[in-house]
Each structure stands twice: as C-alpha cells, then as structure tokens.
mmCIF file of C-alpha atoms in Angstrom:
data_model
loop_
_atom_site.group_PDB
_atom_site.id
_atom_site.type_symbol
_atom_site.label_atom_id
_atom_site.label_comp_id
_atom_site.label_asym_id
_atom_site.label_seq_id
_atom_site.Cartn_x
_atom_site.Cartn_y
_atom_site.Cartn_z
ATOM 1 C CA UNK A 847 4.318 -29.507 -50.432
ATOM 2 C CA UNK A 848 2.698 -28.832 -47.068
ATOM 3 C CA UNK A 849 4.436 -30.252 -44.084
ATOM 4 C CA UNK A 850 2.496 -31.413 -40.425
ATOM 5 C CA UNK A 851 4.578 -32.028 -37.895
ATOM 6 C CA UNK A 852 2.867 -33.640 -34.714
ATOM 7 C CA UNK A 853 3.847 -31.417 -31.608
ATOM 8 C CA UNK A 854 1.030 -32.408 -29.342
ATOM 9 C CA UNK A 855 3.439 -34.472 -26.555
ATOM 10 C CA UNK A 856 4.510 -33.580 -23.002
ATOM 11 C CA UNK A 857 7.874 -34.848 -23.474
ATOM 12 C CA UNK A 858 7.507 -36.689 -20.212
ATOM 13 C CA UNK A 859 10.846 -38.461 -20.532
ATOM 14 C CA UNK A 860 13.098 -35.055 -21.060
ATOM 15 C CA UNK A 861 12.526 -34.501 -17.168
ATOM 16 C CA UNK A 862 13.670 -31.071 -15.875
ATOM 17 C CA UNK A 863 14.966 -30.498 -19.400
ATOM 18 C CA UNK A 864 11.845 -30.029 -20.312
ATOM 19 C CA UNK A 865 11.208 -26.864 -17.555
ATOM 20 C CA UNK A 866 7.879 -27.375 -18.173
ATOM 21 C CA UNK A 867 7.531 -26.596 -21.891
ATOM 22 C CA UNK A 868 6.244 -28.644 -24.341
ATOM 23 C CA UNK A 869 8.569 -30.910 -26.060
ATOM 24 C CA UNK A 870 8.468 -28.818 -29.068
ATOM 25 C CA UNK A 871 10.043 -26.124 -27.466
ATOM 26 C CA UNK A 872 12.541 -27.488 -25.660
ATOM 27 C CA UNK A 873 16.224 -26.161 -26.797
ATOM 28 C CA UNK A 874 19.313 -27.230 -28.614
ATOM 29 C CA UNK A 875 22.021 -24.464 -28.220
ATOM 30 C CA UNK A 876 19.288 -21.870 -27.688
ATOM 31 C CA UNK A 877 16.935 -23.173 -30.838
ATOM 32 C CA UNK A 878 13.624 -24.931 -29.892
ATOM 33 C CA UNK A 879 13.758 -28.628 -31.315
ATOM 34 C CA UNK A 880 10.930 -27.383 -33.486
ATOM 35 C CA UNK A 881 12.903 -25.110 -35.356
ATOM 36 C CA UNK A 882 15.500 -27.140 -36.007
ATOM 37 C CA UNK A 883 13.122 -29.671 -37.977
ATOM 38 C CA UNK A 884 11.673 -26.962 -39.838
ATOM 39 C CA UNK A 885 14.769 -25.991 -40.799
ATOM 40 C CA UNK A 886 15.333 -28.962 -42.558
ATOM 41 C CA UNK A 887 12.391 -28.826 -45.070
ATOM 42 C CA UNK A 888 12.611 -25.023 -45.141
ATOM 43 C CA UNK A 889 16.615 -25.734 -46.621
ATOM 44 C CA UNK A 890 14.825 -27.359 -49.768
ATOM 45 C CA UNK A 891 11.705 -24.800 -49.959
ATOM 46 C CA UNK A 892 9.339 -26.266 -47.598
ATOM 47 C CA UNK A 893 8.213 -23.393 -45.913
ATOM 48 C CA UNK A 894 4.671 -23.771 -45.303
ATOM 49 C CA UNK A 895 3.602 -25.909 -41.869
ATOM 50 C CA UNK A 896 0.818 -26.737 -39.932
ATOM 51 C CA UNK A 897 1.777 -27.380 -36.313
ATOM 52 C CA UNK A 898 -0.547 -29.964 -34.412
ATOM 53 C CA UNK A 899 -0.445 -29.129 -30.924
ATOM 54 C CA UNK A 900 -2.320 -30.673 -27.732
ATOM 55 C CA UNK A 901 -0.241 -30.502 -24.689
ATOM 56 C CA UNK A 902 0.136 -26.803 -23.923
ATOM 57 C CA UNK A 903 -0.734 -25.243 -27.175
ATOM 58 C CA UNK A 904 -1.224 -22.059 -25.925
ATOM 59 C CA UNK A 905 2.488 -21.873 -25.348
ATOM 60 C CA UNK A 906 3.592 -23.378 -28.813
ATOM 61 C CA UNK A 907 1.243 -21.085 -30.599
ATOM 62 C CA UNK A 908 2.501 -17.834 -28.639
ATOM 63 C CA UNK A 909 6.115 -18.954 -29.914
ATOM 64 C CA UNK A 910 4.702 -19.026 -33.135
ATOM 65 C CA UNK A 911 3.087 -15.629 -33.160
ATOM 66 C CA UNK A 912 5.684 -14.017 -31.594
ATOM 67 C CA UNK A 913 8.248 -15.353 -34.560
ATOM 68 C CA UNK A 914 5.240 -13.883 -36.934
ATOM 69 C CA UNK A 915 5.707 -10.412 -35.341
ATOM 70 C CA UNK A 916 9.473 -11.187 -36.115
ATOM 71 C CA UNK A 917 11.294 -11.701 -32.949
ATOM 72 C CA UNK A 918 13.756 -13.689 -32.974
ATOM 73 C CA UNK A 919 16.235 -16.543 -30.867
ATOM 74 C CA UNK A 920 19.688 -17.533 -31.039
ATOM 75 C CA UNK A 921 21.465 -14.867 -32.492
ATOM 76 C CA UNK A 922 19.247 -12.864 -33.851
ATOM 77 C CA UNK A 923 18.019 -16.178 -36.188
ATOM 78 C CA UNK A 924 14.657 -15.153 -37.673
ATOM 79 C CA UNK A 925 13.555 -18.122 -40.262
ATOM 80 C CA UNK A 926 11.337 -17.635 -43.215
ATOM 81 C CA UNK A 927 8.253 -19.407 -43.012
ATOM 82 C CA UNK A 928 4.560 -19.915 -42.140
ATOM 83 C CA UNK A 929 3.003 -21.553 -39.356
ATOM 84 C CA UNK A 930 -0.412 -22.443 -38.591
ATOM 85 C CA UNK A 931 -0.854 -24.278 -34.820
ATOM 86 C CA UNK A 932 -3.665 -26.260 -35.060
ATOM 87 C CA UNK A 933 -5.073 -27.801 -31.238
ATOM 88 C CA UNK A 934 -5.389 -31.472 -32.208
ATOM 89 C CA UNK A 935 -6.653 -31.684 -28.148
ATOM 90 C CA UNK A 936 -4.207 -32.702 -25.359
ATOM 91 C CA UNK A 937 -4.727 -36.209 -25.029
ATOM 92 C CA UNK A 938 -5.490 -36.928 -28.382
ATOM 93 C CA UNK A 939 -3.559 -40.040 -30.017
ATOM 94 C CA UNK A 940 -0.894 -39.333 -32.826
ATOM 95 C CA UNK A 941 -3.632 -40.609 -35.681
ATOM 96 C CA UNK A 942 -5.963 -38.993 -34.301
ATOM 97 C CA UNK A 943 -3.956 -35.700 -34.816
ATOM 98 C CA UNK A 944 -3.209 -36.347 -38.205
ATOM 99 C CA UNK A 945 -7.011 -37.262 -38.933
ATOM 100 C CA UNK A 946 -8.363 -33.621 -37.117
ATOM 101 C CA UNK A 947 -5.982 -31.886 -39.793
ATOM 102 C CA UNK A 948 -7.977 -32.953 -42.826
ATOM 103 C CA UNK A 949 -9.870 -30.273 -43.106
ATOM 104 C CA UNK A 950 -6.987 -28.278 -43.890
ATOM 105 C CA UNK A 951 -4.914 -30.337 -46.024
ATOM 106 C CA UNK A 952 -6.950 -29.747 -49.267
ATOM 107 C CA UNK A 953 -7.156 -33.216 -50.434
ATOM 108 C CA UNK A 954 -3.122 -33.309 -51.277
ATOM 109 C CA UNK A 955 -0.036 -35.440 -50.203
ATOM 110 C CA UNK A 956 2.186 -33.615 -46.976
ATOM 111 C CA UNK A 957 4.826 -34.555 -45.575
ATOM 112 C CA UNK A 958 5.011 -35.437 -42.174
ATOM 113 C CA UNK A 959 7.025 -36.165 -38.940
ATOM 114 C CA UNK A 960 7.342 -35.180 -35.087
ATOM 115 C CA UNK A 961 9.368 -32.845 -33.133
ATOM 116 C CA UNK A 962 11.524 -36.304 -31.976
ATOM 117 C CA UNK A 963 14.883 -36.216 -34.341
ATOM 118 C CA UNK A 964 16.871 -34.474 -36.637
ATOM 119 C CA UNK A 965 18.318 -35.639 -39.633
ATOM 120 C CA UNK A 966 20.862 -34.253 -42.221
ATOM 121 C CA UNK A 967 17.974 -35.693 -45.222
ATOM 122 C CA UNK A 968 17.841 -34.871 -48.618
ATOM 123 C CA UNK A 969 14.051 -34.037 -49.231
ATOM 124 C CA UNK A 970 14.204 -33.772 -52.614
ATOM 125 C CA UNK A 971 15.202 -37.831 -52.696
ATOM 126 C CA UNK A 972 12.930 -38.566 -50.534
ATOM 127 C CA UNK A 973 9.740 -37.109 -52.758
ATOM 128 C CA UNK A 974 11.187 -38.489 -55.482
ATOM 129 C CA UNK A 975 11.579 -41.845 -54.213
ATOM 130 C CA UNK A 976 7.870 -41.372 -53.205
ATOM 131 C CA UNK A 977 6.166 -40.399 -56.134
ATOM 132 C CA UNK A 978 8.523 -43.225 -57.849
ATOM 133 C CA UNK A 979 6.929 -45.907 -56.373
ATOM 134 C CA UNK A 980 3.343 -44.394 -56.552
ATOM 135 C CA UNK A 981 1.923 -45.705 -53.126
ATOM 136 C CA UNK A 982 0.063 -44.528 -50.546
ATOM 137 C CA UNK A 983 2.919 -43.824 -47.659
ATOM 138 C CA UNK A 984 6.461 -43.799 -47.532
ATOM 139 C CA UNK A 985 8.362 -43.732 -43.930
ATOM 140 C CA UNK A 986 12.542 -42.640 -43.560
ATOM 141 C CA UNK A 987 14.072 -45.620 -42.272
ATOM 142 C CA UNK A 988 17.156 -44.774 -40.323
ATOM 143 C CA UNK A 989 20.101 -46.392 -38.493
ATOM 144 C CA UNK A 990 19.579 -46.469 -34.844
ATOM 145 C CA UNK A 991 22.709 -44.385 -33.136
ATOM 146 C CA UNK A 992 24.206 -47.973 -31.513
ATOM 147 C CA UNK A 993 24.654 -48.242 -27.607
ATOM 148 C CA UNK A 994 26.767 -50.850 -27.432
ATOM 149 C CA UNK A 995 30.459 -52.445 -29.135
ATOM 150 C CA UNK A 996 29.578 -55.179 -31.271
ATOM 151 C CA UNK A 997 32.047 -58.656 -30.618
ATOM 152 C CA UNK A 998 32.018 -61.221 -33.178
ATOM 153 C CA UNK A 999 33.129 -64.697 -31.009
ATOM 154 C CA UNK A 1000 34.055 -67.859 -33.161
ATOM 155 C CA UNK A 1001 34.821 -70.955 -30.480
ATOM 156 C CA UNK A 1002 34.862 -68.117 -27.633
ATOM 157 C CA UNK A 1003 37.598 -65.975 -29.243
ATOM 158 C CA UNK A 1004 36.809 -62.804 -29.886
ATOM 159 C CA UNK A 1005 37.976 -62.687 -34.161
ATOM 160 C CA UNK A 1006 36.507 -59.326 -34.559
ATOM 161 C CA UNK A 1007 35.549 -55.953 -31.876
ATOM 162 C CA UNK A 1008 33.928 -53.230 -33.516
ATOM 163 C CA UNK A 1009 33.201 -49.709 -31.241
ATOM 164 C CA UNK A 1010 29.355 -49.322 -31.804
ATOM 165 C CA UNK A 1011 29.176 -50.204 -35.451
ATOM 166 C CA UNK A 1012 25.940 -48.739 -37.155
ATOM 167 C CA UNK A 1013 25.180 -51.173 -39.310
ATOM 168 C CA UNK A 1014 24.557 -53.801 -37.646
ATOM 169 C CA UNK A 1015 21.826 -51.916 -36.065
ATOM 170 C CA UNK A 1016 19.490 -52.529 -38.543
ATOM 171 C CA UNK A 1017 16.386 -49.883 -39.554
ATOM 172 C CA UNK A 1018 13.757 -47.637 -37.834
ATOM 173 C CA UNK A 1019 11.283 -45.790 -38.154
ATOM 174 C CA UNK A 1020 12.575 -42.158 -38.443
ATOM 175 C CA UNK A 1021 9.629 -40.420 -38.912
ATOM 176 C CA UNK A 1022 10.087 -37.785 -42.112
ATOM 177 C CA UNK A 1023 7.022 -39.509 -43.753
ATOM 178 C CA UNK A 1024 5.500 -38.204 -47.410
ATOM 179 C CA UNK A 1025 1.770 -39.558 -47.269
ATOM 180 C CA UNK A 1026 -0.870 -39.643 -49.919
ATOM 181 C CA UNK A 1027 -4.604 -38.516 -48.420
ATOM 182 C CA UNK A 1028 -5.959 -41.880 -48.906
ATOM 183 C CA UNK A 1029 -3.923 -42.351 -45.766
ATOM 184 C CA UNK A 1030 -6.305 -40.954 -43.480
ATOM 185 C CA UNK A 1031 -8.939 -43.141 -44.426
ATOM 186 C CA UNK A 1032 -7.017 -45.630 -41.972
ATOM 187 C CA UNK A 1033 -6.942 -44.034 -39.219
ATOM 188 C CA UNK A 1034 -10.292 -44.630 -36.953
ATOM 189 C CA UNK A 1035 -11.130 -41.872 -34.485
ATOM 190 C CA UNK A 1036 -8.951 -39.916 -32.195
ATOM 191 C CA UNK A 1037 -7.445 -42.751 -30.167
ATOM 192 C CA UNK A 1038 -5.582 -44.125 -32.924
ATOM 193 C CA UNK A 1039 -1.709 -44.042 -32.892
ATOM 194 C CA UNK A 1040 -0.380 -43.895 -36.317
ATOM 195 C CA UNK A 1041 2.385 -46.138 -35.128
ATOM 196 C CA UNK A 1042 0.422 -49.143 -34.518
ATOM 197 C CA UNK A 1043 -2.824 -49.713 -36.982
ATOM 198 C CA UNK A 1044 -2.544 -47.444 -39.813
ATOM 199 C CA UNK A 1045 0.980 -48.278 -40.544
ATOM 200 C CA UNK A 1046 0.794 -51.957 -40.157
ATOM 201 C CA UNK A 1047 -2.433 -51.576 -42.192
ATOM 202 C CA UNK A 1048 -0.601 -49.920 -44.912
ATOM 203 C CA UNK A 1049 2.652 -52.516 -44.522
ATOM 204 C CA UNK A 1050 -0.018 -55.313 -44.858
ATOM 205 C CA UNK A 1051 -2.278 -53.773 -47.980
ATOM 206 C CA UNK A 1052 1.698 -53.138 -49.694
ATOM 207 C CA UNK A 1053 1.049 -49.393 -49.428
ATOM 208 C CA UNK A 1054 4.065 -48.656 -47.286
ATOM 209 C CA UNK A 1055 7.546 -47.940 -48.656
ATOM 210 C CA UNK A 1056 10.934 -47.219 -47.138
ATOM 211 C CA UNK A 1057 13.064 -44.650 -48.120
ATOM 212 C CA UNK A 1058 16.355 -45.730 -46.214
ATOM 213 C CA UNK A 1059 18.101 -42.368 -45.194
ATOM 214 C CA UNK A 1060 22.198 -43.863 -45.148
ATOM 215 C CA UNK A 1061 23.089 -40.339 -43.512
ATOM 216 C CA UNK A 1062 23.130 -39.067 -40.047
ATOM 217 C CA UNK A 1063 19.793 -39.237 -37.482
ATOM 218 C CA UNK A 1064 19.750 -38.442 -33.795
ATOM 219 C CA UNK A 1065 16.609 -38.443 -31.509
ATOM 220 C CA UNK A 1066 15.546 -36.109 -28.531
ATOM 221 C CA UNK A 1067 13.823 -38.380 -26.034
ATOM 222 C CA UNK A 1068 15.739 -38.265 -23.187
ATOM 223 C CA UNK A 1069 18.138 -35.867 -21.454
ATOM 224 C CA UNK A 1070 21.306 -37.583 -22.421
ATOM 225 C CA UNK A 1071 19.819 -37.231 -25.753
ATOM 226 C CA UNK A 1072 19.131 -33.407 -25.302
ATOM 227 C CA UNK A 1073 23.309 -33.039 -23.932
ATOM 228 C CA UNK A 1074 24.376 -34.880 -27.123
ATOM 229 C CA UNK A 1075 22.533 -32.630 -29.212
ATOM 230 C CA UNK A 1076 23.643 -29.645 -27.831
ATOM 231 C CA UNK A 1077 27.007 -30.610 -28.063
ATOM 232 C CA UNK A 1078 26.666 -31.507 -32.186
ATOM 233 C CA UNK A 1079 25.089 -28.043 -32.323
ATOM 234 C CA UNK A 1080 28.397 -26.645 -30.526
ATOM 235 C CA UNK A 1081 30.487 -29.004 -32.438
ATOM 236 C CA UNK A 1082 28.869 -27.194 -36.161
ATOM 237 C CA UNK A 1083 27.682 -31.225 -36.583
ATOM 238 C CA UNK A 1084 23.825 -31.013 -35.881
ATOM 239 C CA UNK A 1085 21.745 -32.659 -38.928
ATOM 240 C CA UNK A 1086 19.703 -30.143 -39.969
ATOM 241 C CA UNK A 1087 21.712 -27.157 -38.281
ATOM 242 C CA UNK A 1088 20.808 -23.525 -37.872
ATOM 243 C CA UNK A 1089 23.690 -21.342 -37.739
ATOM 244 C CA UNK A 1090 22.092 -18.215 -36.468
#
C-alpha cells in the first residue's frame, strides 16, 4: 500500500535545531526525522512514498534525489525505497495537501502520517484492524509520553505517588492513519486542516476508527523533544530505529 507522509511544515517550534531546514530533515543521531518514519513502513514492505512538501521543497526533494543517485547518511545507511516529492505549495493547509495528491493516488486506500513522531508500530495490525472494521479512516491512538507524577490524595493524604504513569494519560492522535479515498471527498479546498473538519466529520458520520497502538510513541516538536530522541537513538531504544 502507498504511503503519504505530509512534510510541508517549517518546524517553527524546533528553533535553531531546525538550522534552517525543513522539519523533515532535521536529524536524530545523523538520520533526518523523515527517514526514520519511512523506516518504519519500509520494515513491513512499505516501500513506495509520496512526499508532500511546501515549505522548502526544493531542499527535501534534492535529499531525495541525491538518496536516488545512492548516497548515503549515517554510516553509510542507504534504504531501499521510492520517493516521489510532490509540492503541495508552502502555505497550503494539511487537507489541503492530502486533497492536491489525488491525482496520484489511483483511486486506492494509503496510509498516511507526518514527519512529527516515531513509533515502534506493527503495520501489519494496524491494516488489519482497518480493513476489519471496513470504514472509511482509521487514526493510531497513542499514549501521550506524561510530564508530570501522578498523586492520588484521599482526605489530603497522599495513598498512592506514581513517577509519570502512562496510563493515566489517556489517547491521542498519533498520526499513522490508513484512509479509504472516499476520505478526500471531505476535505474542502486547500485551507482545510485534516485535524479539524474532515476528522470530526468522519468521527460524527461513524467513519473513524481507532487503532490504539499500547507500544512506545515519541514526538519531535520541540528541541527537548529533538535531545530525547537523539539520546533513544544512542541508547539502541528509538521506535522505529535505523541502525546504519
């Protein structure tokens, strides 16, 4: 099955992390964040992309040609797959993205998600669970990574302290969507974020289902974010992980 991810975004929260690149380039422990979720589909066959760019395509696509011509990164790492980078526009909304890519989805389900998280996720479960159920969308629901200790306080004793516990953190979206092509047929025009109508559409019409990934998830919005990553990658712990 085809798989889109959405790498149009400037990343404007990575800061100097960033050095200027796109989000979809910036690296963990010398592997653009890209990469690493390809990596994920390509470990249960998934090798065929498209890329939706906006925000400095030209760059994204150049990284992409230059891994056609085989160079390499980390190590001497050179995956096997296909890319096609496809300039959704710069400031064009996350639906809107997804909508511009019709023409080359042939009519068929694809799986989707953005260059945002990793996740050690079993793919094959998750299609399965998807073409269980038989509707339009399904979304990975993950556990949040917590912030904080939980205290449970009966009569202002503390009966219970838990460091950061997981489950209480209830579910999120986690990207790693498998959507039908009826799904585009919600989205409006270019300034649609898929976040907002299509999916609460979808949730309302019953055509959105939750595949609740129990494993591990970690997100790359910020630059604390980008330091813990680096050290899973270090640490041989990084869903997802490329050992070049």
């Amino acid at each position: 099955m085809r798989v889109v991810i959405l790498a149009g975004g400037q990343g404007a929260r990575l800061g100097d992390c960033g050095s200027g690149k796109p989000k979809a380039l910036v690296e963990i422990a010398g592997v653009p964040i890209i990469e690493r979720v390809m990596a994920i589909y390509a470990g249960f066959g998934h090798t065929d992309f498209i890329v939706a760019t906006g925000y400095k395509a030209d760059l994204i696509a150049a990284h992409f040609e230059q891994r056609r011509k085989g160079s390499a990164v980390a190590g001497g790492w050179q995956p096997d797959w296909t890319a096609a980078c496809i300039d959704t526009g710069a400031l064009t909304a996350t639906g809107g993205r997804i909508k511009r890519l019709a023409p080359y989805l042939a009519n068929a389900p694809f799986m989707l998600t953005w260059t945002d998280g990793v996740a050690d996720l079993d793919v094959d479960q998750l299609l399965r669970f998807h073409h269980r159920h038989r509707k339009l969308a399904t979304v990975t629901a993950v556990r949040p990574p917590p912030r904080f200790g939980h205290l449970a306080i009966e009569d202002d004793r503390v009966s219970a302290f838990e460091e950061k516990p997981t489950a209480r953190e209830g579910w999120i979206n986690g990207a790693f969507f498998v959507l039908e092509p009826a799904v585009l047929d919600y989205i409006d025009d270019d300034d649609t974020a898929f976040e907002r109508g299509p999916l609460q559409a979808l949730a309302q019409d019953q055509q959105l289902m939750a595949y609740k990934h129990e494993g591990r998830w970690n997100c790359m919005d910020t630059q604390a974010d980008i330091a813990a990553l680096d050290q899973l990658a270090q640490d041989k712990q990084l869903p997802g992980m490329i050992d070049p």
